[in-house]
Amino acid sequence: MDEETEALVTMLRASRRPSIRLEAVRRLAELRDPELAPVLLECLRDADEPRNVPVITAALAALQHLGPPVAVPALALLADRSDRRRVFMPLLLASALGPNAVPSLLAAVGDEDLDVAINAATQIGQLRAAEAFPQLLAVAENPKAPSALRGASRSEEHTSELQSRQYL
């Protein structure tokens, strides 16, 4: 890591001012360096603080541009049930792996954390992963599943795709 990058990382970690942190994240994002993924993932810890929303949004956007190298730390965070950043991992997995994220996303649809499950179902829908539609349809039709998860699993894209495949 060069001196300028180290200074940005230090500024990001040391400052509590959202404007300074946002500028540091934006400048780090411009580098598109996969080695900065752990630093950017740290930014997601402050999701409960509304004033940090721009910093979190910028960090998520930067992480999405890093591609496959983000998958390993994203999977590790998704597996850590005590880490509150898990809620963001379906998005990062989908952007990092594309359709290859579907098995992990399908597993996350059954997660006990409803926010993680909803985000996983949403990302599967965004990927238009046909192989996942039967499981999502089962969730959507399960009266014991939380209504928010049933709604995320029941998008028109999912159902119309399944219905059209039945006639092929």
mmCIF file of C-alpha atoms in Angstrom:
data_model
loop_
_atom_site.group_PDB
_atom_site.id
_atom_site.type_symbol
_atom_site.label_atom_id
_atom_site.label_comp_id
_atom_site.label_asym_id
_atom_site.label_seq_id
_atom_site.Cartn_x
_atom_site.Cartn_y
_atom_site.Cartn_z
ATOM 1 C CA MET A 1 0.000 0.000 0.000
ATOM 2 C CA ASP A 2 1.455 3.361 -0.985
ATOM 3 C CA GLU A 3 1.671 6.364 1.352
ATOM 4 C CA GLU A 4 -1.404 8.127 -0.013
ATOM 5 C CA THR A 5 -3.539 5.010 0.331
ATOM 6 C CA GLU A 6 -2.279 4.433 3.863
ATOM 7 C CA ALA A 7 -3.144 8.044 4.728
ATOM 8 C CA LEU A 8 -6.680 7.584 3.360
ATOM 9 C CA VAL A 9 -7.147 4.368 5.345
ATOM 10 C CA THR A 10 -5.875 6.071 8.502
ATOM 11 C CA MET A 11 -8.196 9.033 7.904
ATOM 12 C CA LEU A 12 -11.137 6.700 7.361
ATOM 13 C CA ARG A 13 -10.453 4.729 10.527
ATOM 14 C CA ALA A 14 -9.576 7.685 12.760
ATOM 15 C CA SER A 15 -12.272 10.178 11.851
ATOM 16 C CA ARG A 16 -15.808 10.100 13.211
ATOM 17 C CA ARG A 17 -16.925 12.903 10.877
ATOM 18 C CA PRO A 18 -19.074 11.413 8.098
ATOM 19 C CA SER A 19 -17.962 14.001 5.523
ATOM 20 C CA ILE A 20 -14.294 13.126 6.003
ATOM 21 C CA ARG A 21 -15.009 9.399 6.006
ATOM 22 C CA LEU A 22 -17.125 9.725 2.860
ATOM 23 C CA GLU A 23 -14.344 11.520 1.010
ATOM 24 C CA ALA A 24 -11.840 8.858 2.108
ATOM 25 C CA VAL A 25 -14.132 6.052 0.912
ATOM 26 C CA ARG A 26 -14.693 7.785 -2.427
ATOM 27 C CA ARG A 27 -10.974 8.184 -3.004
ATOM 28 C CA LEU A 28 -10.283 4.585 -1.978
ATOM 29 C CA ALA A 29 -13.067 3.440 -4.310
ATOM 30 C CA GLU A 30 -11.344 5.134 -7.244
ATOM 31 C CA LEU A 31 -8.368 2.819 -6.725
ATOM 32 C CA ARG A 32 -10.487 -0.320 -7.291
ATOM 33 C CA ASP A 33 -7.961 -2.305 -5.284
ATOM 34 C CA PRO A 34 -9.288 -5.675 -3.995
ATOM 35 C CA GLU A 35 -6.817 -5.487 -1.109
ATOM 36 C CA LEU A 36 -8.897 -2.612 0.265
ATOM 37 C CA ALA A 37 -11.982 -4.839 0.657
ATOM 38 C CA PRO A 38 -11.396 -5.426 4.403
ATOM 39 C CA VAL A 39 -11.108 -1.662 4.990
ATOM 40 C CA LEU A 40 -14.295 -0.980 3.033
ATOM 41 C CA LEU A 41 -16.107 -3.805 4.837
ATOM 42 C CA GLU A 42 -15.220 -2.123 8.154
ATOM 43 C CA CYS A 43 -17.303 0.876 7.057
ATOM 44 C CA LEU A 44 -20.426 -1.274 7.119
ATOM 45 C CA ARG A 45 -20.214 -1.655 10.904
ATOM 46 C CA ASP A 46 -21.846 1.717 11.494
ATOM 47 C CA ALA A 47 -25.130 0.903 9.738
ATOM 48 C CA ASP A 48 -27.226 1.814 12.791
ATOM 49 C CA GLU A 49 -26.107 5.432 12.706
ATOM 50 C CA PRO A 50 -28.204 7.402 10.156
ATOM 51 C CA ARG A 51 -25.502 10.009 9.594
ATOM 52 C CA ASN A 52 -23.251 7.242 8.238
ATOM 53 C CA VAL A 53 -25.633 6.162 5.468
ATOM 54 C CA PRO A 54 -23.666 8.017 2.734
ATOM 55 C CA VAL A 55 -20.414 6.382 3.891
ATOM 56 C CA ILE A 56 -22.022 2.930 3.919
ATOM 57 C CA THR A 57 -23.596 3.507 0.509
ATOM 58 C CA ALA A 58 -20.250 4.575 -0.973
ATOM 59 C CA ALA A 59 -18.465 1.604 0.628
ATOM 60 C CA LEU A 60 -21.061 -0.825 -0.765
ATOM 61 C CA ALA A 61 -20.725 0.690 -4.241
ATOM 62 C CA ALA A 62 -16.943 0.431 -4.043
ATOM 63 C CA LEU A 63 -17.120 -3.189 -2.876
ATOM 64 C CA GLN A 64 -19.482 -4.065 -5.720
ATOM 65 C CA HIS A 65 -16.868 -2.892 -8.222
ATOM 66 C CA LEU A 66 -14.144 -5.119 -6.780
ATOM 67 C CA GLY A 67 -15.636 -8.309 -8.227
ATOM 68 C CA PRO A 68 -14.795 -11.890 -7.216
ATOM 69 C CA PRO A 69 -12.164 -11.054 -4.561
ATOM 70 C CA VAL A 70 -15.006 -9.750 -2.345
ATOM 71 C CA ALA A 71 -16.708 -13.175 -2.305
ATOM 72 C CA VAL A 72 -14.428 -14.807 0.275
ATOM 73 C CA PRO A 73 -14.807 -12.123 2.963
ATOM 74 C CA ALA A 74 -18.518 -11.777 2.119
ATOM 75 C CA LEU A 75 -19.079 -15.514 2.649
ATOM 76 C CA ALA A 76 -17.155 -15.365 5.929
ATOM 77 C CA LEU A 77 -19.281 -12.452 7.174
ATOM 78 C CA LEU A 78 -22.482 -14.165 6.054
ATOM 79 C CA ALA A 79 -21.508 -17.220 8.109
ATOM 80 C CA ASP A 80 -20.823 -15.144 11.245
ATOM 81 C CA ARG A 81 -24.256 -14.890 12.861
ATOM 82 C CA SER A 82 -22.980 -12.345 15.378
ATOM 83 C CA ASP A 83 -21.848 -9.862 12.721
ATOM 84 C CA ARG A 84 -24.501 -7.301 11.878
ATOM 85 C CA ARG A 85 -22.902 -6.617 8.480
ATOM 86 C CA ARG A 86 -24.361 -9.942 7.284
ATOM 87 C CA VAL A 87 -27.393 -8.091 5.960
ATOM 88 C CA PHE A 88 -25.272 -6.580 3.158
ATOM 89 C CA MET A 89 -23.597 -9.817 2.090
ATOM 90 C CA PRO A 90 -26.253 -11.120 -0.345
ATOM 91 C CA LEU A 91 -25.811 -7.943 -2.407
ATOM 92 C CA LEU A 92 -22.036 -8.254 -2.357
ATOM 93 C CA LEU A 93 -22.110 -11.956 -3.204
ATOM 94 C CA ALA A 94 -24.430 -11.377 -6.151
ATOM 95 C CA SER A 95 -22.258 -8.572 -7.499
ATOM 96 C CA ALA A 96 -19.033 -10.506 -6.911
ATOM 97 C CA LEU A 97 -20.083 -13.878 -8.299
ATOM 98 C CA GLY A 98 -23.173 -13.289 -10.411
ATOM 99 C CA PRO A 99 -25.062 -16.553 -11.042
ATOM 100 C CA ASN A 100 -22.369 -18.494 -9.166
ATOM 101 C CA ALA A 101 -23.658 -16.889 -5.962
ATOM 102 C CA VAL A 102 -27.038 -18.644 -6.257
ATOM 103 C CA PRO A 103 -26.242 -21.665 -4.012
ATOM 104 C CA SER A 104 -25.083 -19.389 -1.188
ATOM 105 C CA LEU A 105 -28.031 -17.059 -1.732
ATOM 106 C CA LEU A 106 -30.487 -19.971 -1.670
ATOM 107 C CA ALA A 107 -29.029 -21.081 1.650
ATOM 108 C CA ALA A 108 -29.400 -17.523 2.945
ATOM 109 C CA VAL A 109 -33.103 -17.440 2.000
ATOM 110 C CA GLY A 110 -33.605 -19.798 4.940
ATOM 111 C CA ASP A 111 -31.592 -17.614 7.315
ATOM 112 C CA GLU A 112 -33.073 -16.865 10.737
ATOM 113 C CA ASP A 113 -32.274 -13.166 10.211
ATOM 114 C CA LEU A 114 -35.225 -11.976 8.148
ATOM 115 C CA ASP A 115 -33.276 -9.069 6.626
ATOM 116 C CA VAL A 116 -30.601 -11.446 5.340
ATOM 117 C CA ALA A 117 -33.255 -13.813 3.957
ATOM 118 C CA ILE A 118 -35.140 -11.013 2.192
ATOM 119 C CA ASN A 119 -31.953 -9.592 0.710
ATOM 120 C CA ALA A 120 -30.923 -13.037 -0.519
ATOM 121 C CA ALA A 121 -34.312 -13.622 -2.179
ATOM 122 C CA THR A 122 -34.137 -10.178 -3.759
ATOM 123 C CA GLN A 123 -30.667 -10.816 -5.171
ATOM 124 C CA ILE A 124 -31.757 -14.154 -6.621
ATOM 125 C CA GLY A 125 -34.571 -12.301 -8.357
ATOM 126 C CA GLN A 126 -32.137 -9.695 -9.667
ATOM 127 C CA LEU A 127 -29.938 -12.460 -11.056
ATOM 128 C CA ARG A 128 -32.990 -14.124 -12.647
ATOM 129 C CA ALA A 129 -31.649 -17.480 -11.570
ATOM 130 C CA ALA A 130 -34.145 -19.944 -13.004
ATOM 131 C CA GLU A 131 -32.755 -22.853 -10.972
ATOM 132 C CA ALA A 132 -33.732 -21.006 -7.792
ATOM 133 C CA PHE A 133 -37.343 -20.308 -8.757
ATOM 134 C CA PRO A 134 -38.832 -23.548 -7.380
ATOM 135 C CA GLN A 135 -37.361 -22.883 -3.933
ATOM 136 C CA LEU A 136 -38.440 -19.233 -4.004
ATOM 137 C CA LEU A 137 -41.922 -20.246 -5.098
ATOM 138 C CA ALA A 138 -42.088 -22.708 -2.191
ATOM 139 C CA VAL A 139 -41.175 -19.869 0.195
ATOM 140 C CA ALA A 140 -43.746 -17.577 -1.419
ATOM 141 C CA GLU A 141 -46.479 -20.187 -1.005
ATOM 142 C CA ASN A 142 -45.533 -21.176 2.555
ATOM 143 C CA PRO A 143 -48.073 -19.602 4.920
ATOM 144 C CA LYS A 144 -45.646 -20.046 7.837
ATOM 145 C CA ALA A 145 -42.958 -17.910 6.167
ATOM 146 C CA PRO A 146 -42.908 -14.240 7.222
ATOM 147 C CA SER A 147 -44.994 -12.133 4.849
ATOM 148 C CA ALA A 148 -42.072 -9.871 3.923
ATOM 149 C CA LEU A 149 -40.034 -12.885 2.832
ATOM 150 C CA ARG A 150 -42.985 -14.329 0.930
ATOM 151 C CA GLY A 151 -43.319 -10.998 -0.864
ATOM 152 C CA ALA A 152 -39.631 -10.871 -1.771
ATOM 153 C CA SER A 153 -39.867 -14.423 -3.082
ATOM 154 C CA ARG A 154 -43.017 -13.792 -5.076
ATOM 155 C CA SER A 155 -41.970 -11.200 -7.627
ATOM 156 C CA GLU A 156 -43.757 -11.206 -10.957
ATOM 157 C CA GLU A 157 -40.491 -12.055 -12.701
ATOM 158 C CA HIS A 158 -40.142 -15.261 -10.674
ATOM 159 C CA THR A 159 -43.695 -16.456 -11.118
ATOM 160 C CA SER A 160 -44.138 -15.578 -14.782
ATOM 161 C CA GLU A 161 -40.820 -17.227 -15.624
ATOM 162 C CA LEU A 162 -41.888 -20.423 -13.856
ATOM 163 C CA GLN A 163 -45.308 -20.408 -15.466
ATOM 164 C CA SER A 164 -43.874 -19.920 -18.954
ATOM 165 C CA ARG A 165 -41.373 -22.768 -18.418
ATOM 166 C CA GLN A 166 -44.248 -25.150 -17.612
ATOM 167 C CA TYR A 167 -45.555 -24.709 -21.162
ATOM 168 C CA LEU A 168 -42.229 -25.223 -22.943
#
